[in-house]
Amino acid sequence: MTMLSFHLGPLAIPAAAALLGGALLAAHAAGWLAGRRHGVSVASHLNDLLLWGALAARLGFVAIWFEQYRAQPWSMLDLRDGGFSLWAGALGALALALWRGWAQPALRQPLTAALLAGGLVWASAQAWLAREEAQPLSGQTLRSLSGAPVTLPALAQGHPAVVNLWASWCPPCRREMPLLQAAQQNEPAIRFVFANQGEDKATVSQYLQAEGLRLEHVLLDPSGALGAEYGSAALPTTLFFNAQGRLAATHLGELSAATLASKLAALRDAPHSAKDTP
């Protein structure tokens, strides 16, 4: 089972953030071991690389999806949407590492060792997470607001699917609902499912009516079974499944227009199932 997040006391920690922290610790340890013989420290340089890489990753993502940020430019500064370009960040960090190594030759060996160790830990963690086939759409039977039994594969019917795990008491869930409603209306080839976690029919219906939301495929998951199945300890969690019904991407926390657009574009570009072939 994929673990998307876990609890550390009252905090829900994304697994990706924990892996990044482990890679950074490995880089610091390798850099310290390689540099201590010559009295060279790379700690501050590694921290600079992390910050520069994060900045480059954010700028790269904003550049790609600038149209989605144009209406609300201030949202470019909201890093909670998770909008980062991995390749832009890697290139930015590498460029700074090459510059530092060229300017300070004593840094080259320990900095190289640190980067190799951090990269190896990160790559190994990613390979470990990908060791098994991506999780399929859950076959658990949930209930619609009308009380009818429903399964996710039956709703998807061979189409890409977006499954949003939410609750009415969750502020970021509430904030992203209008965005998801618009996407559901504008993306008829993609199935959007809103699986409420832990609340009853009356609470969910009252919330939707009060907010004026007209959502299709609202399901009740009173025990939070979907969150447990997909290893998510945080709300909102959004799961993106390809046309073959396999988990293709995830997003923890509130979606922005840009992050949602990037995920949906990947689903549209993925190969379709036989059911979608003309």
mmCIF file of C-alpha atoms in Angstrom:
data_model
loop_
_atom_site.group_PDB
_atom_site.id
_atom_site.type_symbol
_atom_site.label_atom_id
_atom_site.label_comp_id
_atom_site.label_asym_id
_atom_site.label_seq_id
_atom_site.Cartn_x
_atom_site.Cartn_y
_atom_site.Cartn_z
ATOM 1 C CA MET A 1 0.000 0.000 0.000
ATOM 2 C CA THR A 2 1.262 3.476 -0.881
ATOM 3 C CA MET A 3 1.815 5.780 2.089
ATOM 4 C CA LEU A 4 1.040 9.347 1.040
ATOM 5 C CA SER A 5 1.321 10.872 4.508
ATOM 6 C CA PHE A 6 1.651 9.953 8.161
ATOM 7 C CA HIS A 7 0.974 11.550 11.522
ATOM 8 C CA LEU A 8 3.742 12.973 13.673
ATOM 9 C CA GLY A 9 1.893 14.084 16.775
ATOM 10 C CA PRO A 10 -0.843 16.461 15.562
ATOM 11 C CA LEU A 11 0.872 17.039 12.203
ATOM 12 C CA ALA A 12 0.242 15.166 8.953
ATOM 13 C CA ILE A 13 3.617 14.802 7.222
ATOM 14 C CA PRO A 14 3.692 14.144 3.446
ATOM 15 C CA ALA A 15 5.813 11.089 2.668
ATOM 16 C CA ALA A 16 7.558 13.005 -0.140
ATOM 17 C CA ALA A 17 8.708 15.653 2.353
ATOM 18 C CA ALA A 18 10.074 12.952 4.661
ATOM 19 C CA LEU A 19 12.001 11.388 1.776
ATOM 20 C CA LEU A 20 13.452 14.764 0.822
ATOM 21 C CA GLY A 21 14.511 15.305 4.428
ATOM 22 C CA GLY A 22 16.219 11.900 4.470
ATOM 23 C CA ALA A 23 18.088 12.690 1.258
ATOM 24 C CA LEU A 24 19.220 16.036 2.686
ATOM 25 C CA LEU A 25 20.493 14.385 5.865
ATOM 26 C CA ALA A 26 22.418 11.841 3.785
ATOM 27 C CA ALA A 27 23.958 14.659 1.743
ATOM 28 C CA HIS A 28 25.033 16.530 4.878
ATOM 29 C CA ALA A 29 26.569 13.381 6.367
ATOM 30 C CA ALA A 30 28.498 12.511 3.202
ATOM 31 C CA GLY A 31 29.684 16.104 2.785
ATOM 32 C CA TRP A 32 30.876 16.237 6.392
ATOM 33 C CA LEU A 33 32.796 12.970 6.073
ATOM 34 C CA ALA A 34 34.405 14.008 2.791
ATOM 35 C CA GLY A 35 35.309 17.488 3.980
ATOM 36 C CA ARG A 36 36.453 16.969 7.559
ATOM 37 C CA ARG A 37 39.950 15.809 6.577
ATOM 38 C CA HIS A 38 40.643 19.171 4.958
ATOM 39 C CA GLY A 39 38.557 21.239 7.318
ATOM 40 C CA VAL A 40 35.985 22.072 4.623
ATOM 41 C CA SER A 41 32.316 22.397 5.474
ATOM 42 C CA VAL A 42 29.608 22.130 2.841
ATOM 43 C CA ALA A 43 26.612 22.467 5.168
ATOM 44 C CA SER A 44 25.812 26.072 4.267
ATOM 45 C CA HIS A 45 26.361 25.336 0.585
ATOM 46 C CA LEU A 46 23.921 22.417 0.666
ATOM 47 C CA ASN A 47 21.315 24.602 2.328
ATOM 48 C CA ASP A 48 21.872 27.212 -0.382
ATOM 49 C CA LEU A 49 21.442 24.536 -3.053
ATOM 50 C CA LEU A 50 18.169 23.420 -1.480
ATOM 51 C CA LEU A 51 16.798 26.967 -1.381
ATOM 52 C CA TRP A 52 18.025 27.811 -4.886
ATOM 53 C CA GLY A 53 16.663 24.562 -6.248
ATOM 54 C CA ALA A 54 13.269 25.177 -4.631
ATOM 55 C CA LEU A 55 13.174 28.693 -6.075
ATOM 56 C CA ALA A 56 14.098 27.455 -9.552
ATOM 57 C CA ALA A 57 11.508 24.676 -9.301
ATOM 58 C CA ARG A 58 8.795 27.160 -8.365
ATOM 59 C CA LEU A 59 9.744 29.655 -11.073
ATOM 60 C CA GLY A 60 9.830 26.881 -13.662
ATOM 61 C CA PHE A 61 6.365 25.683 -12.693
ATOM 62 C CA VAL A 62 4.932 29.218 -12.677
ATOM 63 C CA ALA A 63 6.427 29.875 -16.119
ATOM 64 C CA ILE A 64 4.812 26.724 -17.540
ATOM 65 C CA TRP A 65 1.388 27.420 -16.026
ATOM 66 C CA PHE A 66 1.470 31.213 -16.032
ATOM 67 C CA GLU A 67 -1.986 31.524 -17.604
ATOM 68 C CA GLN A 68 -3.545 29.836 -14.556
ATOM 69 C CA TYR A 69 -1.796 32.306 -12.249
ATOM 70 C CA ARG A 70 -2.575 35.409 -14.321
ATOM 71 C CA ALA A 71 -6.007 36.012 -12.758
ATOM 72 C CA GLN A 72 -4.553 35.873 -9.216
ATOM 73 C CA PRO A 73 -0.840 36.797 -9.419
ATOM 74 C CA TRP A 74 -0.444 36.725 -5.633
ATOM 75 C CA SER A 75 -1.109 32.978 -5.706
ATOM 76 C CA MET A 76 2.347 32.510 -7.261
ATOM 77 C CA LEU A 77 3.701 33.088 -3.758
ATOM 78 C CA ASP A 78 1.503 30.445 -2.139
ATOM 79 C CA LEU A 79 3.811 27.427 -2.052
ATOM 80 C CA ARG A 80 1.167 25.283 -0.363
ATOM 81 C CA ASP A 81 -0.247 24.348 -3.765
ATOM 82 C CA GLY A 82 2.788 22.113 -4.343
ATOM 83 C CA GLY A 83 3.519 23.593 -7.773
ATOM 84 C CA PHE A 84 7.169 22.774 -8.470
ATOM 85 C CA SER A 85 9.022 21.618 -11.574
ATOM 86 C CA LEU A 86 11.461 18.848 -10.623
ATOM 87 C CA TRP A 87 13.669 19.349 -13.673
ATOM 88 C CA ALA A 88 13.858 23.128 -13.254
ATOM 89 C CA GLY A 89 14.798 22.672 -9.600
ATOM 90 C CA ALA A 90 17.463 20.081 -10.365
ATOM 91 C CA LEU A 91 19.004 22.250 -13.075
ATOM 92 C CA GLY A 92 18.967 25.299 -10.815
ATOM 93 C CA ALA A 93 20.669 23.469 -7.943
ATOM 94 C CA LEU A 94 23.225 21.890 -10.287
ATOM 95 C CA ALA A 95 24.081 25.259 -11.823
ATOM 96 C CA LEU A 96 24.779 26.731 -8.378
ATOM 97 C CA ALA A 97 26.841 23.667 -7.385
ATOM 98 C CA LEU A 98 28.989 24.006 -10.514
ATOM 99 C CA TRP A 99 29.492 27.701 -9.839
ATOM 100 C CA ARG A 100 30.505 27.142 -6.220
ATOM 101 C CA GLY A 101 32.863 24.326 -7.206
ATOM 102 C CA TRP A 102 34.484 26.420 -9.900
ATOM 103 C CA ALA A 103 34.935 29.402 -7.559
ATOM 104 C CA GLN A 104 36.159 27.300 -4.584
ATOM 105 C CA PRO A 105 38.142 24.223 -5.688
ATOM 106 C CA ALA A 106 38.346 22.882 -2.110
ATOM 107 C CA LEU A 107 34.587 22.360 -2.194
ATOM 108 C CA ARG A 108 34.554 20.133 -5.249
ATOM 109 C CA GLN A 109 35.211 16.750 -3.642
ATOM 110 C CA PRO A 110 33.006 17.072 -0.533
ATOM 111 C CA LEU A 111 30.231 18.803 -2.471
ATOM 112 C CA THR A 112 30.289 16.094 -5.136
ATOM 113 C CA ALA A 113 30.163 13.395 -2.461
ATOM 114 C CA ALA A 114 27.247 15.138 -0.768
ATOM 115 C CA LEU A 115 25.266 15.491 -3.986
ATOM 116 C CA LEU A 116 25.898 11.891 -4.990
ATOM 117 C CA ALA A 117 24.820 10.595 -1.572
ATOM 118 C CA GLY A 118 21.685 12.723 -1.489
ATOM 119 C CA GLY A 119 20.800 11.798 -5.053
ATOM 120 C CA LEU A 120 21.353 8.101 -4.365
ATOM 121 C CA VAL A 121 19.114 8.130 -1.290
ATOM 122 C CA TRP A 122 16.396 10.021 -3.169
ATOM 123 C CA ALA A 123 16.561 7.747 -6.226
ATOM 124 C CA SER A 124 16.579 4.617 -4.048
ATOM 125 C CA ALA A 125 13.541 5.850 -2.124
ATOM 126 C CA GLN A 126 11.679 6.569 -5.358
ATOM 127 C CA ALA A 127 12.571 3.142 -6.712
ATOM 128 C CA TRP A 128 11.355 1.535 -3.488
ATOM 129 C CA LEU A 129 8.045 3.387 -3.723
ATOM 130 C CA ALA A 130 7.661 2.308 -7.355
ATOM 131 C CA ARG A 131 8.554 -1.315 -6.684
ATOM 132 C CA GLU A 132 4.940 -2.375 -7.011
ATOM 133 C CA GLU A 133 2.358 -1.663 -9.670
ATOM 134 C CA ALA A 134 0.407 1.533 -9.080
ATOM 135 C CA GLN A 135 -2.678 1.062 -6.944
ATOM 136 C CA PRO A 136 -5.951 0.543 -8.804
ATOM 137 C CA LEU A 137 -9.253 2.290 -8.268
ATOM 138 C CA SER A 138 -10.684 0.997 -5.023
ATOM 139 C CA GLY A 139 -13.338 -1.676 -5.318
ATOM 140 C CA GLN A 140 -14.924 -0.728 -1.992
ATOM 141 C CA THR A 141 -18.650 -0.101 -2.085
ATOM 142 C CA LEU A 142 -19.617 3.406 -0.977
ATOM 143 C CA ARG A 143 -22.987 5.150 -0.916
ATOM 144 C CA SER A 144 -24.214 8.071 -2.984
ATOM 145 C CA LEU A 145 -26.320 10.784 -1.375
ATOM 146 C CA SER A 146 -29.387 8.958 -2.684
ATOM 147 C CA GLY A 147 -28.290 5.868 -0.764
ATOM 148 C CA ALA A 148 -27.388 3.816 -3.845
ATOM 149 C CA PRO A 149 -24.301 1.563 -3.592
ATOM 150 C CA VAL A 150 -21.467 2.769 -5.845
ATOM 151 C CA THR A 151 -17.915 1.668 -6.676
ATOM 152 C CA LEU A 152 -15.212 3.828 -8.215
ATOM 153 C CA PRO A 153 -14.562 1.536 -11.229
ATOM 154 C CA ALA A 154 -18.279 1.637 -12.049
ATOM 155 C CA LEU A 155 -18.201 5.437 -12.047
ATOM 156 C CA ALA A 156 -14.983 5.690 -14.055
ATOM 157 C CA GLN A 157 -16.066 3.262 -16.807
ATOM 158 C CA GLY A 158 -12.646 3.287 -18.443
ATOM 159 C CA HIS A 159 -12.168 7.062 -18.214
ATOM 160 C CA PRO A 160 -9.480 8.923 -16.247
ATOM 161 C CA ALA A 161 -10.756 9.730 -12.773
ATOM 162 C CA VAL A 162 -10.077 12.326 -10.092
ATOM 163 C CA VAL A 163 -11.033 11.243 -6.576
ATOM 164 C CA ASN A 164 -11.156 14.019 -4.005
ATOM 165 C CA LEU A 165 -11.113 13.021 -0.321
ATOM 166 C CA TRP A 166 -12.682 15.831 1.686
ATOM 167 C CA ALA A 167 -14.785 16.899 4.658
ATOM 168 C CA SER A 168 -16.980 19.928 5.274
ATOM 169 C CA TRP A 169 -15.046 20.887 8.435
ATOM 170 C CA CYS A 170 -11.782 21.160 6.441
ATOM 171 C CA PRO A 171 -11.076 24.798 5.353
ATOM 172 C CA PRO A 172 -8.779 23.948 2.404
ATOM 173 C CA CYS A 173 -11.335 21.386 1.211
ATOM 174 C CA ARG A 174 -13.985 24.087 1.177
ATOM 175 C CA ARG A 175 -11.724 26.568 -0.632
ATOM 176 C CA GLU A 176 -10.883 24.188 -3.474
ATOM 177 C CA MET A 177 -14.449 22.973 -4.068
ATOM 178 C CA PRO A 178 -15.452 25.734 -6.563
ATOM 179 C CA LEU A 179 -12.299 24.986 -8.581
ATOM 180 C CA LEU A 180 -13.098 21.281 -8.688
ATOM 181 C CA GLN A 181 -16.723 21.965 -9.550
ATOM 182 C CA ALA A 182 -15.616 24.080 -12.528
ATOM 183 C CA ALA A 183 -13.208 21.357 -13.621
ATOM 184 C CA GLN A 184 -15.966 18.759 -13.451
ATOM 185 C CA GLN A 185 -18.110 20.888 -15.723
ATOM 186 C CA ASN A 186 -15.269 21.666 -18.159
ATOM 187 C CA GLU A 187 -13.705 18.187 -18.375
ATOM 188 C CA PRO A 188 -16.480 15.764 -19.400
ATOM 189 C CA ALA A 189 -13.934 13.096 -20.433
ATOM 190 C CA ILE A 190 -12.612 12.885 -16.870
ATOM 191 C CA ARG A 191 -14.704 11.486 -14.011
ATOM 192 C CA PHE A 192 -14.640 13.561 -10.830
ATOM 193 C CA VAL A 193 -15.630 11.838 -7.583
ATOM 194 C CA PHE A 194 -16.029 13.611 -4.243
ATOM 195 C CA ALA A 195 -15.663 11.065 -1.452
ATOM 196 C CA ASN A 196 -16.583 12.653 1.858
ATOM 197 C CA GLN A 197 -14.573 11.278 4.762
ATOM 198 C CA GLY A 198 -16.314 10.565 8.023
ATOM 199 C CA GLU A 199 -19.508 12.616 7.793
ATOM 200 C CA ASP A 200 -23.147 11.631 7.436
ATOM 201 C CA LYS A 201 -25.599 12.354 4.642
ATOM 202 C CA ALA A 202 -27.345 15.213 6.450
ATOM 203 C CA THR A 203 -24.094 17.069 7.138
ATOM 204 C CA VAL A 204 -22.851 16.689 3.564
ATOM 205 C CA SER A 205 -26.174 17.671 1.985
ATOM 206 C CA GLN A 206 -26.500 20.707 4.226
ATOM 207 C CA TYR A 207 -22.990 21.870 3.343
ATOM 208 C CA LEU A 208 -23.494 21.481 -0.416
ATOM 209 C CA GLN A 209 -26.800 23.334 -0.283
ATOM 210 C CA ALA A 210 -25.430 26.159 1.868
ATOM 211 C CA GLU A 211 -22.464 26.673 -0.479
ATOM 212 C CA GLY A 212 -24.567 26.402 -3.633
ATOM 213 C CA LEU A 213 -22.409 23.567 -4.970
ATOM 214 C CA ARG A 214 -23.744 21.333 -7.741
ATOM 215 C CA LEU A 215 -21.395 18.376 -7.747
ATOM 216 C CA GLU A 216 -21.883 15.049 -9.441
ATOM 217 C CA HIS A 217 -20.713 11.801 -7.872
ATOM 218 C CA VAL A 218 -20.660 12.832 -4.212
ATOM 219 C CA LEU A 219 -20.085 9.695 -2.161
ATOM 220 C CA LEU A 220 -20.185 8.959 1.561
ATOM 221 C CA ASP A 221 -17.237 7.182 3.182
ATOM 222 C CA PRO A 222 -18.172 7.369 6.880
ATOM 223 C CA SER A 223 -15.279 5.243 8.108
ATOM 224 C CA GLY A 224 -12.603 6.963 5.986
ATOM 225 C CA ALA A 225 -11.878 3.691 4.233
ATOM 226 C CA LEU A 226 -10.501 5.294 1.074
ATOM 227 C CA GLY A 227 -8.039 7.441 3.002
ATOM 228 C CA ALA A 228 -6.804 4.363 4.845
ATOM 229 C CA GLU A 229 -6.561 2.308 1.650
ATOM 230 C CA TYR A 230 -4.428 4.910 -0.119
ATOM 231 C CA GLY A 231 -2.319 5.787 2.898
ATOM 232 C CA SER A 232 -3.475 9.358 3.343
ATOM 233 C CA ALA A 233 -3.646 10.862 6.819
ATOM 234 C CA ALA A 234 -4.478 14.392 5.635
ATOM 235 C CA LEU A 235 -7.366 16.263 4.030
ATOM 236 C CA PRO A 236 -7.851 17.255 1.353
ATOM 237 C CA THR A 237 -6.190 14.507 -0.663
ATOM 238 C CA THR A 238 -6.778 14.266 -4.402
ATOM 239 C CA LEU A 239 -6.018 11.066 -6.301
ATOM 240 C CA PHE A 240 -5.565 11.029 -10.075
ATOM 241 C CA PHE A 241 -6.186 7.753 -11.908
ATOM 242 C CA ASN A 242 -5.403 7.082 -15.554
ATOM 243 C CA ALA A 243 -7.816 5.475 -18.021
ATOM 244 C CA GLN A 244 -6.508 2.054 -17.014
ATOM 245 C CA GLY A 245 -7.709 2.714 -13.475
ATOM 246 C CA ARG A 246 -4.216 2.980 -11.975
ATOM 247 C CA LEU A 247 -3.055 5.682 -9.585
ATOM 248 C CA ALA A 248 -1.020 8.130 -11.705
ATOM 249 C CA ALA A 249 -0.535 11.095 -9.338
ATOM 250 C CA THR A 250 -1.561 12.450 -5.964
ATOM 251 C CA HIS A 251 -1.873 15.845 -4.352
ATOM 252 C CA LEU A 252 -1.982 16.518 -0.621
ATOM 253 C CA GLY A 253 -3.479 19.822 0.454
ATOM 254 C CA GLU A 254 -5.393 22.522 -1.359
ATOM 255 C CA LEU A 255 -5.250 22.527 -5.149
ATOM 256 C CA SER A 256 -4.585 25.698 -7.099
ATOM 257 C CA ALA A 257 -5.787 26.237 -10.655
ATOM 258 C CA ALA A 258 -2.229 25.643 -11.893
ATOM 259 C CA THR A 259 -1.578 22.427 -9.984
ATOM 260 C CA LEU A 260 -4.947 21.020 -11.009
ATOM 261 C CA ALA A 261 -4.312 21.975 -14.646
ATOM 262 C CA SER A 262 -0.919 20.249 -14.570
ATOM 263 C CA LYS A 263 -2.385 17.020 -13.176
ATOM 264 C CA LEU A 264 -5.308 17.001 -15.615
ATOM 265 C CA ALA A 265 -3.000 17.638 -18.561
ATOM 266 C CA ALA A 266 -1.001 14.548 -17.613
ATOM 267 C CA LEU A 267 -4.207 12.496 -17.484
ATOM 268 C CA ARG A 268 -5.351 13.762 -20.883
ATOM 269 C CA ASP A 269 -1.953 13.028 -22.435
ATOM 270 C CA ALA A 270 -1.784 9.480 -21.054
ATOM 271 C CA PRO A 271 -2.801 6.554 -23.306
ATOM 272 C CA HIS A 272 -6.506 5.770 -23.189
ATOM 273 C CA SER A 273 -8.057 2.447 -22.409
ATOM 274 C CA ALA A 274 -9.692 0.283 -25.040
ATOM 275 C CA LYS A 275 -13.107 1.646 -24.044
ATOM 276 C CA ASP A 276 -12.039 5.124 -25.099
ATOM 277 C CA THR A 277 -10.624 4.074 -28.446
ATOM 278 C CA PRO A 278 -12.934 5.011 -31.347
#
